[in-house]
Tab-separated table of C-alpha atoms and ligand atoms in Angstrom:
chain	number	residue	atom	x	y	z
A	1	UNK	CA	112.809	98.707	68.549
A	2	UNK	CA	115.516	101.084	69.302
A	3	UNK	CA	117.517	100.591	72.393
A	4	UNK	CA	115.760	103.638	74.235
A	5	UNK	CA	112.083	102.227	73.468
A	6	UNK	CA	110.909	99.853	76.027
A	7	UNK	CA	107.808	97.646	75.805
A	8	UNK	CA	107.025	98.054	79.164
A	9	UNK	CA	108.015	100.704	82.031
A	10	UNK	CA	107.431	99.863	85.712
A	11	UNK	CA	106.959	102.319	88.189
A	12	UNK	CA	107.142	101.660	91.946
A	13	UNK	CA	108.318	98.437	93.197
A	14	UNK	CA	106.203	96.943	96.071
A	15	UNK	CA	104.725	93.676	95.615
A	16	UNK	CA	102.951	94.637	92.742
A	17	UNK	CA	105.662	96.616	91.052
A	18	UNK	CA	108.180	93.248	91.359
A	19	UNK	CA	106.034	90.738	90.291
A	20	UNK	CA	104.623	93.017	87.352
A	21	UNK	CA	108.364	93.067	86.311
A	22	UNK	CA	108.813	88.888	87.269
A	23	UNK	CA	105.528	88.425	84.962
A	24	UNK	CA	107.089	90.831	82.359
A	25	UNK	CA	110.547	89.486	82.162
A	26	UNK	CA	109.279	85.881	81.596
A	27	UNK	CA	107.171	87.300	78.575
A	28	UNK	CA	110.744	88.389	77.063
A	29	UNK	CA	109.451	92.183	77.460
A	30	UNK	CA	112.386	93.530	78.473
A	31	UNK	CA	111.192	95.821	81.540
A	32	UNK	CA	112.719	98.842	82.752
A	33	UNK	CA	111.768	99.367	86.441
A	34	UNK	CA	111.938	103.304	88.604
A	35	UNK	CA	111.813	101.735	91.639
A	36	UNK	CA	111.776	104.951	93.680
A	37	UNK	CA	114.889	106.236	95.642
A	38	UNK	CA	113.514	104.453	98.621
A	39	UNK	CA	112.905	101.086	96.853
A	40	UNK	CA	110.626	98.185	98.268
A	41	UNK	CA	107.301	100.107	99.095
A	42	UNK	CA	105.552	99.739	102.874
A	43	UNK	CA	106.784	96.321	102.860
A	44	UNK	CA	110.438	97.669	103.858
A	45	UNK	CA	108.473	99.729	106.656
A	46	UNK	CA	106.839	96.582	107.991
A	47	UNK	CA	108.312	93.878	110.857
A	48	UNK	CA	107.131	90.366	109.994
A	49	UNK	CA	104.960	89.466	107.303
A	50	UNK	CA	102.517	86.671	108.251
A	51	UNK	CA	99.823	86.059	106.092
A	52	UNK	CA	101.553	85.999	102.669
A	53	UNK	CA	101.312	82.483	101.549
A	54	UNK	CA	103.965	79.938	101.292
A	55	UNK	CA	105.712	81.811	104.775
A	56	UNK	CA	104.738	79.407	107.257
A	57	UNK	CA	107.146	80.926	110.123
A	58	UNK	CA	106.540	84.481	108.516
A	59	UNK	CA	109.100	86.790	106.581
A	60	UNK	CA	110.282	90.332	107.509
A	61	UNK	CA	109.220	92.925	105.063
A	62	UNK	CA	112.602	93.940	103.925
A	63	UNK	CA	113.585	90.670	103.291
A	64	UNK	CA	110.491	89.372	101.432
A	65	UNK	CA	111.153	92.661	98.729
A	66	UNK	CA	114.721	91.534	98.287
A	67	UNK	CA	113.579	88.157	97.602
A	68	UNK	CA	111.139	89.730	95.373
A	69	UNK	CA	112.970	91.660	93.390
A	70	UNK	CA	115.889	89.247	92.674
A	71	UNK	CA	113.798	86.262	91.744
A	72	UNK	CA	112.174	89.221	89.147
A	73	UNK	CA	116.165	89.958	87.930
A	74	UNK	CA	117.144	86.415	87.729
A	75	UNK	CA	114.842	87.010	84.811
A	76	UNK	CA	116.025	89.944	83.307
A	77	UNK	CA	114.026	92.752	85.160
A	78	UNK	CA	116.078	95.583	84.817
A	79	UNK	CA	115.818	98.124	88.336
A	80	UNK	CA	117.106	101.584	88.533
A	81	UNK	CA	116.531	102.683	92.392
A	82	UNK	CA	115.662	106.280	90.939
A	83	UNK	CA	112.180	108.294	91.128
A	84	UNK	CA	109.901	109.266	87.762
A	85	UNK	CA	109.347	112.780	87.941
A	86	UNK	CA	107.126	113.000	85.539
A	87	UNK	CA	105.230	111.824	82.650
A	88	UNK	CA	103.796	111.996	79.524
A	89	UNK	CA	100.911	110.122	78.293
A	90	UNK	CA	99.565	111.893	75.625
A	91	UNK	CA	100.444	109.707	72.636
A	92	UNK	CA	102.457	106.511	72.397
A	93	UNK	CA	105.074	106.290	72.709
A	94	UNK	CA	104.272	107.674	76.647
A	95	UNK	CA	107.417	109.700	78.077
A	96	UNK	CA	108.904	109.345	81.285
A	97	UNK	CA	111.461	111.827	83.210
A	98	UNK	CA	113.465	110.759	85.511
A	99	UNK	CA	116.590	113.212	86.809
A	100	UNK	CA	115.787	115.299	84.058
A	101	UNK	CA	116.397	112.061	81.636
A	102	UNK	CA	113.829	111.199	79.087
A	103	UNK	CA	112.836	107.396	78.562
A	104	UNK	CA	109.979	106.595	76.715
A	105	UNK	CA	107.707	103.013	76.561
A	106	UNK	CA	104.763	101.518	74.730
A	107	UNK	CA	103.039	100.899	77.934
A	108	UNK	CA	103.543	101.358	81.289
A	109	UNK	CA	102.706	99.865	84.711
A	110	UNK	CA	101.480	101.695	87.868
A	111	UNK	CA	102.656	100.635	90.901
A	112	UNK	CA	103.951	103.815	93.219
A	113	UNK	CA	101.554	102.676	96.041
A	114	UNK	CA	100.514	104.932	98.897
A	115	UNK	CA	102.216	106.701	101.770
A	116	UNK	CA	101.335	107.600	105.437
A	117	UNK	CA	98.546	109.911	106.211
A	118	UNK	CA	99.487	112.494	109.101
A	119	UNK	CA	96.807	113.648	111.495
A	120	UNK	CA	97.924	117.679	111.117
A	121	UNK	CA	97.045	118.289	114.612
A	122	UNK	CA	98.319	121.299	116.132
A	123	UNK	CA	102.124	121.932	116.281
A	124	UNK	CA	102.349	118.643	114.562
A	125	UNK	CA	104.538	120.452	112.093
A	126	UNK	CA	107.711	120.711	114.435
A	127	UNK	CA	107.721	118.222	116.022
A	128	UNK	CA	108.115	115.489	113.097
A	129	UNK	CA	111.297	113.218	113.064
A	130	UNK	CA	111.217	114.853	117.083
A	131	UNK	CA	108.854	112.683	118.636
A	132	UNK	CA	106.098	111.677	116.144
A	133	UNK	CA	106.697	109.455	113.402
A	134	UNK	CA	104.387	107.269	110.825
A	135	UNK	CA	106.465	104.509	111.076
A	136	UNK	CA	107.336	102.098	114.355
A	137	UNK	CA	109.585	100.274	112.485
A	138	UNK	CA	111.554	102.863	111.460
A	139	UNK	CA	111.648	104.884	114.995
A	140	UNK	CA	110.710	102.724	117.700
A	141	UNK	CA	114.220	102.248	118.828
A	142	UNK	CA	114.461	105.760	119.677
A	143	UNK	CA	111.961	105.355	122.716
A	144	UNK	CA	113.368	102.749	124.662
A	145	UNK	CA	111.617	102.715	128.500
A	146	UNK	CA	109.393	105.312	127.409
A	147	UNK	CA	106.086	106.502	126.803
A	148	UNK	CA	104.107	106.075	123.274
A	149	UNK	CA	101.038	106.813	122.144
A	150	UNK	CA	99.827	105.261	118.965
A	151	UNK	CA	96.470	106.824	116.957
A	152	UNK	CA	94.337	104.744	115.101
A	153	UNK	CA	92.231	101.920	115.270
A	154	UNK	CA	93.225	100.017	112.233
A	155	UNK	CA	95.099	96.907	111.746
A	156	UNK	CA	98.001	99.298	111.576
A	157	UNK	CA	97.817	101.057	114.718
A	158	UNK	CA	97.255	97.441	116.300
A	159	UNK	CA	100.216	96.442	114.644
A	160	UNK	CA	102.622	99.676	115.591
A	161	UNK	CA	101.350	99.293	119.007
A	162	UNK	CA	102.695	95.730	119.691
A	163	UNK	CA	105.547	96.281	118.185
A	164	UNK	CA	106.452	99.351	120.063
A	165	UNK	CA	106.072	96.888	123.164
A	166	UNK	CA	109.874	95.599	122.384
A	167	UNK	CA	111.113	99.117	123.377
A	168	UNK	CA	108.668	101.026	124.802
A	169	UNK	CA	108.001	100.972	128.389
A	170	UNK	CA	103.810	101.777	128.032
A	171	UNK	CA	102.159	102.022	125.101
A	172	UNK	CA	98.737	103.817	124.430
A	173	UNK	CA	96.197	103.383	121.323
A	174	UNK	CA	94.183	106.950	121.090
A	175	UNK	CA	91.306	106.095	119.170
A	176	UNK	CA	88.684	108.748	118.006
A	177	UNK	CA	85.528	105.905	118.458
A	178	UNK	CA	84.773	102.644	120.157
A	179	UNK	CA	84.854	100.247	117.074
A	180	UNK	CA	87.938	99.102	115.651
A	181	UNK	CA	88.455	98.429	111.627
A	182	UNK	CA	91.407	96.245	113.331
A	183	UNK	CA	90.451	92.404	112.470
A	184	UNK	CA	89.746	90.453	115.304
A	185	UNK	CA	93.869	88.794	116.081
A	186	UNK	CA	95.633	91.683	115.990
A	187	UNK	CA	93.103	93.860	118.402
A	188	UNK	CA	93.163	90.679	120.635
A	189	UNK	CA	96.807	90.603	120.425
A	190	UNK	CA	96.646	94.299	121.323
A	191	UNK	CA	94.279	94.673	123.304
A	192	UNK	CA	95.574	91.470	126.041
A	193	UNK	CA	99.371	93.255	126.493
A	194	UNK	CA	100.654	93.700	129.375
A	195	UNK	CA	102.043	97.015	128.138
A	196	UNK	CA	99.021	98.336	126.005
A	197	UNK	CA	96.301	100.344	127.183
A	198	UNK	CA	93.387	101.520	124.903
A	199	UNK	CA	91.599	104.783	124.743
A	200	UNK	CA	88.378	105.046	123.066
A	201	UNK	CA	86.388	108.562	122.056
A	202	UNK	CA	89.800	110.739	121.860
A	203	UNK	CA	91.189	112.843	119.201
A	204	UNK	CA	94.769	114.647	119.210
A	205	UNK	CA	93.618	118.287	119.168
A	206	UNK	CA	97.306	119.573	120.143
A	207	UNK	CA	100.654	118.151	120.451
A	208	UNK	CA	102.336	119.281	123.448
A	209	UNK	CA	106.747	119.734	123.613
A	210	UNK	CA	109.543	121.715	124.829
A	211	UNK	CA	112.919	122.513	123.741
A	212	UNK	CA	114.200	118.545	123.744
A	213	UNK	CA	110.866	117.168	121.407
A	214	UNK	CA	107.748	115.688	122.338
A	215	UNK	CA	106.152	115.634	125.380
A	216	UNK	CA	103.087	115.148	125.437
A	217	UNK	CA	99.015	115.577	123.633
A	218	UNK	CA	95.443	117.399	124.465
A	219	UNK	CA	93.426	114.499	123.934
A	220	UNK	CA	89.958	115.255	122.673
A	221	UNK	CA	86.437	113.417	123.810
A	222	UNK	CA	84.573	113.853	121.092
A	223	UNK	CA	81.433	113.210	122.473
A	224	UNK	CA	81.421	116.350	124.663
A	225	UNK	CA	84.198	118.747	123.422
A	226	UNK	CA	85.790	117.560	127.290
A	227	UNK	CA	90.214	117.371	127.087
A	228	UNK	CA	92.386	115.559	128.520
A	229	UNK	CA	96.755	115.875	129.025
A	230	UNK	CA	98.721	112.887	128.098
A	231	UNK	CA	102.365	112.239	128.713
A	232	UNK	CA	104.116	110.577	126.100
A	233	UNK	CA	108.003	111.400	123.988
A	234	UNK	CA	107.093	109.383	121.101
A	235	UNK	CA	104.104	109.292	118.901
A	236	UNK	CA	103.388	106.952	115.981
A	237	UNK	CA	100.483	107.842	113.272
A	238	UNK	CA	98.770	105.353	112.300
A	239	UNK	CA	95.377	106.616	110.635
A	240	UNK	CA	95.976	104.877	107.102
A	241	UNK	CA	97.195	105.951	103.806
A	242	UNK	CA	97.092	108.077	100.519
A	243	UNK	CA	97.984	106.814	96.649
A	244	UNK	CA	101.333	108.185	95.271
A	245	UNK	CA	99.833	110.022	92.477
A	246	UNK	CA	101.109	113.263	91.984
A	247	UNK	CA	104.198	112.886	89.148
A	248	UNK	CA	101.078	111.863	87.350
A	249	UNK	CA	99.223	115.301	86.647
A	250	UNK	CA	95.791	114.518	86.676
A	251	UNK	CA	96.387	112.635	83.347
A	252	UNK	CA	94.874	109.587	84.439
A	253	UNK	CA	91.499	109.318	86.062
A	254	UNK	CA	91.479	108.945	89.505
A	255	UNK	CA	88.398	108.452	92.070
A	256	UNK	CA	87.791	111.338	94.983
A	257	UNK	CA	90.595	110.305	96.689
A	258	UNK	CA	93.242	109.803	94.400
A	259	UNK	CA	93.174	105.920	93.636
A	260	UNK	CA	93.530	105.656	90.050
A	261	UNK	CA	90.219	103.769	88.213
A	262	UNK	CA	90.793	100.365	86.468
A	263	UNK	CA	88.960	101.236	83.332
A	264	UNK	CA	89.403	98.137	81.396
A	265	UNK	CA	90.640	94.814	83.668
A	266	UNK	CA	93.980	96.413	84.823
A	267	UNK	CA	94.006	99.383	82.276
A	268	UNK	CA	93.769	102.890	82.649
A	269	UNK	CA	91.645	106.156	81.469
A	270	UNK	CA	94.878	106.343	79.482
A	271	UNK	CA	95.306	103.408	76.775
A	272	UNK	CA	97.772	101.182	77.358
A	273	UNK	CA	98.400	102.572	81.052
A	274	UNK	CA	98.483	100.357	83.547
A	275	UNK	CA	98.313	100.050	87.298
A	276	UNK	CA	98.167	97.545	90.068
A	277	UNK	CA	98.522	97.490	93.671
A	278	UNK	CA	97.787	100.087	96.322
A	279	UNK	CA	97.886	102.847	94.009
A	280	UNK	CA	94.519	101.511	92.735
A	281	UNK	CA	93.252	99.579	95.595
A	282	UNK	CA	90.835	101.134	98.799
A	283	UNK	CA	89.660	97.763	99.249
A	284	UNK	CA	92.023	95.114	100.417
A	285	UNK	CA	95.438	96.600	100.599
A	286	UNK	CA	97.558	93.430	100.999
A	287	UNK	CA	101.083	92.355	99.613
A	288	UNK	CA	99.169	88.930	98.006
A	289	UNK	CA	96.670	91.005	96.702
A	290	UNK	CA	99.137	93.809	95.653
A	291	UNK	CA	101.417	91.331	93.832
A	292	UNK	CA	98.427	89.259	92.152
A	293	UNK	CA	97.016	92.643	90.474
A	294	UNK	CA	100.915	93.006	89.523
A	295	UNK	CA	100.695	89.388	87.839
A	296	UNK	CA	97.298	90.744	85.854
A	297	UNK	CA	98.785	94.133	84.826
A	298	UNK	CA	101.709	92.451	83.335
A	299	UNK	CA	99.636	90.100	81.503
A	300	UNK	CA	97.133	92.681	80.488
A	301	UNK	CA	100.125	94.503	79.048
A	302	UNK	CA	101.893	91.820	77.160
A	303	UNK	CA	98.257	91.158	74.980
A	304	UNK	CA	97.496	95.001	74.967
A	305	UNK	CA	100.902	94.952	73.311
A	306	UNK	CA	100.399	91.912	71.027
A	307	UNK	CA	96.875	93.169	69.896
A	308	UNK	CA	98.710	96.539	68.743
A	309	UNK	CA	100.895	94.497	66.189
B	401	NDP	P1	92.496	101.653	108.163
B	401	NDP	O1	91.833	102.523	107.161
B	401	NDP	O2	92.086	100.235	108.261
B	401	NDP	O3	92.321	102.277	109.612
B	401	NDP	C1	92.594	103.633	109.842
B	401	NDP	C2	92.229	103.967	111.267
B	401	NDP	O4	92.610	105.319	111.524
B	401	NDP	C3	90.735	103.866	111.559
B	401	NDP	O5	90.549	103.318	112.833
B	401	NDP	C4	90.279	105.314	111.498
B	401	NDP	O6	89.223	105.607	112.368
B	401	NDP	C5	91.492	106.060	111.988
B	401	NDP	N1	91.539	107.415	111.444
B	401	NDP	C6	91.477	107.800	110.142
B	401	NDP	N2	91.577	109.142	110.022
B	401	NDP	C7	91.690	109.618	111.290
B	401	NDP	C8	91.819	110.904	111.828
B	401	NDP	N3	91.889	111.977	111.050
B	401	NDP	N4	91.910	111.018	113.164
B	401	NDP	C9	91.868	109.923	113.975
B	401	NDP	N5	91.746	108.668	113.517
B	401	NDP	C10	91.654	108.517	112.190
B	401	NDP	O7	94.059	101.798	107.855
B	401	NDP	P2	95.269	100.855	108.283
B	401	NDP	O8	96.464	101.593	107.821
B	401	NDP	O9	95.191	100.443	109.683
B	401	NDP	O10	95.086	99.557	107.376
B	401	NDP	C11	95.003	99.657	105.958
B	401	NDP	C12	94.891	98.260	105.358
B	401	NDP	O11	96.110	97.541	105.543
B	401	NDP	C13	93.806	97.414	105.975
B	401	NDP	O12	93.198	96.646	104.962
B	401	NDP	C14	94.540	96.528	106.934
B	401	NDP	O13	93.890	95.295	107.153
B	401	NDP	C15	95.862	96.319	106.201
B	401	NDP	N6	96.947	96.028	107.163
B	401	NDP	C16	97.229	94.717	107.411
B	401	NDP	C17	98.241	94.387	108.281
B	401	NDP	C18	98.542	92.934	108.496
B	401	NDP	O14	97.708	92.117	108.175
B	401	NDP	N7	99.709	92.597	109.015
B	401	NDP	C19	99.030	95.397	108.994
B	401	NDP	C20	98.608	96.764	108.691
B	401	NDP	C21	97.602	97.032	107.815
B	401	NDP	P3	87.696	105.173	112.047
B	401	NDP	O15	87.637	103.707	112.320
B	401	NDP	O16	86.913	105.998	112.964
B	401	NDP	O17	87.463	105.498	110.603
């Protein structure tokens, strides 16, 4: 195999992208990982980790993808912190661009994940990075003794929302209905702060600001069209996410909403394609679950591979 040919090519590095490449290494595959220019995934985005096993006091997110990703190069996972910009997959070997570089591998692995949806409310536009954010972990030191709303009524608005506690002085959950996807410990944990207050049957229908940033939302009842002003300088999004499909082209089937379709156990519409983790998943959406589809891609990979010969 010539030295630009790789057996396997990884892209995206969340749980399932790092143990894909742990999984791939051991099998003497020689994997090249893109981990993305902004390596790690959601993980990175994410406070403290508690129900990935073998944790008992918990892990912050950061930390658990470094520990990730050097057990996978203690192996010989190889990780350039770079983004694919595009790809190939019309014969084997598949191509893959990245900065205007061609690489090109017998099979490749799937893991780019999913990013933050935004609400696109009304003057939503301007006022990102000035008051509303997608990420608490990221910005919630910016609003110390001050007013946040959060939207959502997932485990992730639960989970913005008491952590926006440490800095915020009151903090707000808009949600647009009166039953929560949240599980049941982290609304309780919510729901019993001191510092949280929950809003049922509203919607953001404008966000309100003057010349320093954020001030403020029209708060919708949709039951009877009726609005309502809110005060607030920070708001965090927190409606859920959207696979990180795009560099693909529609070459690979994907369902309604973008997830790609596991055709064959972990394989693609495309043979010999690949893909694990959130990219693929609607359904559970966890780092354990993540990184055990990463396990099953690799190994799907390796016999796809050995079946070829
Ligand atoms: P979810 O899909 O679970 O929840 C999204 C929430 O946003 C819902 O309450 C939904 O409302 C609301 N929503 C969606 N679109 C809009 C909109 N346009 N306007 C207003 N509200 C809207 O997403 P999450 O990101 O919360 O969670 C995703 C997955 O990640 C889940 O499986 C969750 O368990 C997991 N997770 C686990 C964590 C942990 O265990 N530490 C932490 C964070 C997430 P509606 O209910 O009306 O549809």
């Amino acid at each position: 195999m010539s030295d630009d040919l790789r057996n396997v090519i990884i892209i995206g590095s969340g749980p399932a992208g790092y143990t894909a490449g742990l999984y791939s290494a051991r099998a003497m595959l020689d994997p090249l990982m893109f981990a993305g220019y902004m390596s790690g995934g959601q993980l990175m985005l994410t406070s403290d980790v508690e129900n990935f096993p073998g944790y008992p006091q918990g892990i912050g997110g950061p930390e658990m993808m470094m520990q990730l990703r050097e057990q996978a190069e203690r192996f010989g996972l190889e990780v350039e912190d770079k983004n694919v910009e595009r790809v190939d997959l019309k014969e084997r070997p598949f191509k893959v661009w990245v900065e205007g570089q061609e690489f090109r591998a017998e099979t490749l692995i799937i893991c780019t994940g999913a990013e933050a949806i935004w609400l696109g409310a009304e003057g939503e536009e301007e006022q990102k990075g000035r008051g509303i954010s997608t990420c608490a972990t990221c910005d919630g030191a910016f609003f110390r003794d001050e007013e946040i709303i959060v939207i959502g009524g997932g485990d992730s608005a639960m989970e913005e929302a008491t952590f926006l506690t440490r800095f915020a002085s009151k903090v707000t959950i808009i949600h647009r209905r009166d039953v929560f996807k949240a599980s049941k410990v982290m609304y309780d944990r919510a729901a019993s702060h001191p510092k949280i207050e929950i809003k049922t049957f509203r919607s953001v229908k404008k966000w309100l600001s003057d010349e320093k940033g954020l001030t403020g939302a029209l708060l919708e009842d949709p039951r009877d069209g009726s609005i309502e002003q809110i005060e607030c300088s920070g708001a965090f999004i927190a409606i859920g996410h959207k696979p990180i499909t795009s560099f693909l082209e529609d070459q690979i089937e994907t369902d309604e909403s973008g997830y790609i379709i596991h055709k064959h156990n972990t394989m693609t519409s495309v043979e010999g394609v690949f893909a694990a983790g959130d990219v693929v998943d609607t359904r559970y959406r966890q780092a354990i679950t993540a990184a055990g589809m990463g396990c099953q891609a690799s190994i799907d990979a390796e016999r796809w591979l050995e079946d070829q010969e």
